[in-house]
């Protein structure tokens, strides 16, 4: 789903930086035109969109809130209670910047 969001944002002329724990998924997303790889010298984002399995969602969102202290963080997860509790526990001072999202109903097959 993250690649689909990246493609839509790129089509709207929004600069997209990508990262993925699986390097092959990142290469594929970049090759499809969903964005460019995130690097150490990338500017801090205004918006972070997290697309990970539900079991990892809270931890990854909390990490993003800490790493990007001025960004709004949202997600593509369908289950929120566990993720929201993890965010409140792991990033209590930043939880107000977390805007839980939901998967988009129209997705193109991609990593």
mmCIF file of N, CA, C and O in Angstrom, residues 1 6 8-9 11-12 14 22 36 39 48 50-51 59 68 72 86 91 110:
data_model
loop_
_atom_site.group_PDB
_atom_site.id
_atom_site.type_symbol
_atom_site.label_atom_id
_atom_site.label_comp_id
_atom_site.label_asym_id
_atom_site.label_seq_id
_atom_site.Cartn_x
_atom_site.Cartn_y
_atom_site.Cartn_z
ATOM 1 N N UNK A 1 0.809 -1.195 0.000
ATOM 2 C CA UNK A 1 0.000 0.000 0.000
ATOM 3 C C UNK A 1 0.851 1.257 0.000
ATOM 4 O O UNK A 1 0.461 2.256 -0.558
ATOM 5 N N UNK A 6 2.676 6.413 -2.447
ATOM 6 C CA UNK A 6 3.782 7.146 -3.051
ATOM 7 C C UNK A 6 3.517 7.504 -4.500
ATOM 8 O O UNK A 6 3.784 8.624 -4.930
ATOM 9 N N UNK A 8 0.599 7.907 -5.950
ATOM 10 C CA UNK A 8 -0.440 8.944 -6.003
ATOM 11 C C UNK A 8 0.131 10.311 -5.625
ATOM 12 O O UNK A 8 -0.187 11.320 -6.266
ATOM 13 N N UNK A 9 0.975 10.347 -4.613
ATOM 14 C CA UNK A 9 1.575 11.617 -4.210
ATOM 15 C C UNK A 9 2.515 12.151 -5.282
ATOM 16 O O UNK A 9 2.516 13.352 -5.582
ATOM 17 N N UNK A 11 2.271 11.616 -8.432
ATOM 18 C CA UNK A 11 1.414 12.098 -9.527
ATOM 19 C C UNK A 11 0.870 13.494 -9.238
ATOM 20 O O UNK A 11 0.561 14.243 -10.155
ATOM 21 N N UNK A 12 0.778 13.830 -7.946
ATOM 22 C CA UNK A 12 0.306 15.155 -7.540
ATOM 23 C C UNK A 12 1.469 16.117 -7.293
ATOM 24 O O UNK A 12 1.292 17.164 -6.668
ATOM 25 N N UNK A 14 4.086 15.804 -5.353
ATOM 26 C CA UNK A 14 4.572 15.848 -3.980
ATOM 27 C C UNK A 14 5.867 15.044 -3.920
ATOM 28 O O UNK A 14 5.922 13.920 -4.415
ATOM 29 N N UNK A 22 12.928 -4.031 3.925
ATOM 30 C CA UNK A 22 13.300 -4.978 2.870
ATOM 31 C C UNK A 22 13.845 -4.193 1.680
ATOM 32 O O UNK A 22 13.103 -3.496 0.983
ATOM 33 N N UNK A 36 11.882 8.527 -4.011
ATOM 34 C CA UNK A 36 13.318 8.282 -3.972
ATOM 35 C C UNK A 36 13.680 7.802 -2.566
ATOM 36 O O UNK A 36 12.965 8.090 -1.603
ATOM 37 N N UNK A 39 17.473 9.352 2.765
ATOM 38 C CA UNK A 39 18.899 9.322 3.094
ATOM 39 C C UNK A 39 19.146 10.174 4.330
ATOM 40 O O UNK A 39 18.254 10.906 4.782
ATOM 41 N N UNK A 48 4.619 11.975 7.679
ATOM 42 C CA UNK A 48 5.168 10.631 7.578
ATOM 43 C C UNK A 48 3.989 9.673 7.486
ATOM 44 O O UNK A 48 3.073 9.738 8.309
ATOM 45 N N UNK A 50 3.119 5.719 7.568
ATOM 46 C CA UNK A 50 3.684 4.436 7.964
ATOM 47 C C UNK A 50 2.813 3.313 7.405
ATOM 48 O O UNK A 50 1.612 3.280 7.643
ATOM 49 N N UNK A 51 3.453 2.395 6.684
ATOM 50 C CA UNK A 51 2.759 1.223 6.151
ATOM 51 C C UNK A 51 3.505 -0.031 6.555
ATOM 52 O O UNK A 51 4.442 -0.431 5.866
ATOM 53 N N UNK A 59 5.040 0.714 17.383
ATOM 54 C CA UNK A 59 6.470 0.975 17.577
ATOM 55 C C UNK A 59 7.033 1.847 16.463
ATOM 56 O O UNK A 59 7.782 2.798 16.723
ATOM 57 N N UNK A 68 11.132 12.575 13.852
ATOM 58 C CA UNK A 68 10.710 13.782 13.131
ATOM 59 C C UNK A 68 9.800 14.613 14.033
ATOM 60 O O UNK A 68 8.569 14.545 13.934
ATOM 61 N N UNK A 72 3.628 15.434 11.230
ATOM 62 C CA UNK A 72 2.409 14.687 11.513
ATOM 63 C C UNK A 72 2.684 13.266 11.035
ATOM 64 O O UNK A 72 3.253 13.070 9.954
ATOM 65 N N UNK A 86 0.233 1.753 22.068
ATOM 66 C CA UNK A 86 1.694 1.727 21.999
ATOM 67 C C UNK A 86 2.250 3.131 21.786
ATOM 68 O O UNK A 86 3.254 3.500 22.397
ATOM 69 N N UNK A 91 5.486 7.278 23.108
ATOM 70 C CA UNK A 91 5.711 8.665 22.691
ATOM 71 C C UNK A 91 4.630 9.573 23.279
ATOM 72 O O UNK A 91 3.927 10.276 22.545
ATOM 73 N N UNK A 110 1.512 -3.913 -5.341
ATOM 74 C CA UNK A 110 2.876 -3.437 -5.197
ATOM 75 C C UNK A 110 3.383 -3.816 -3.817
ATOM 76 O O UNK A 110 2.603 -4.251 -2.970
#
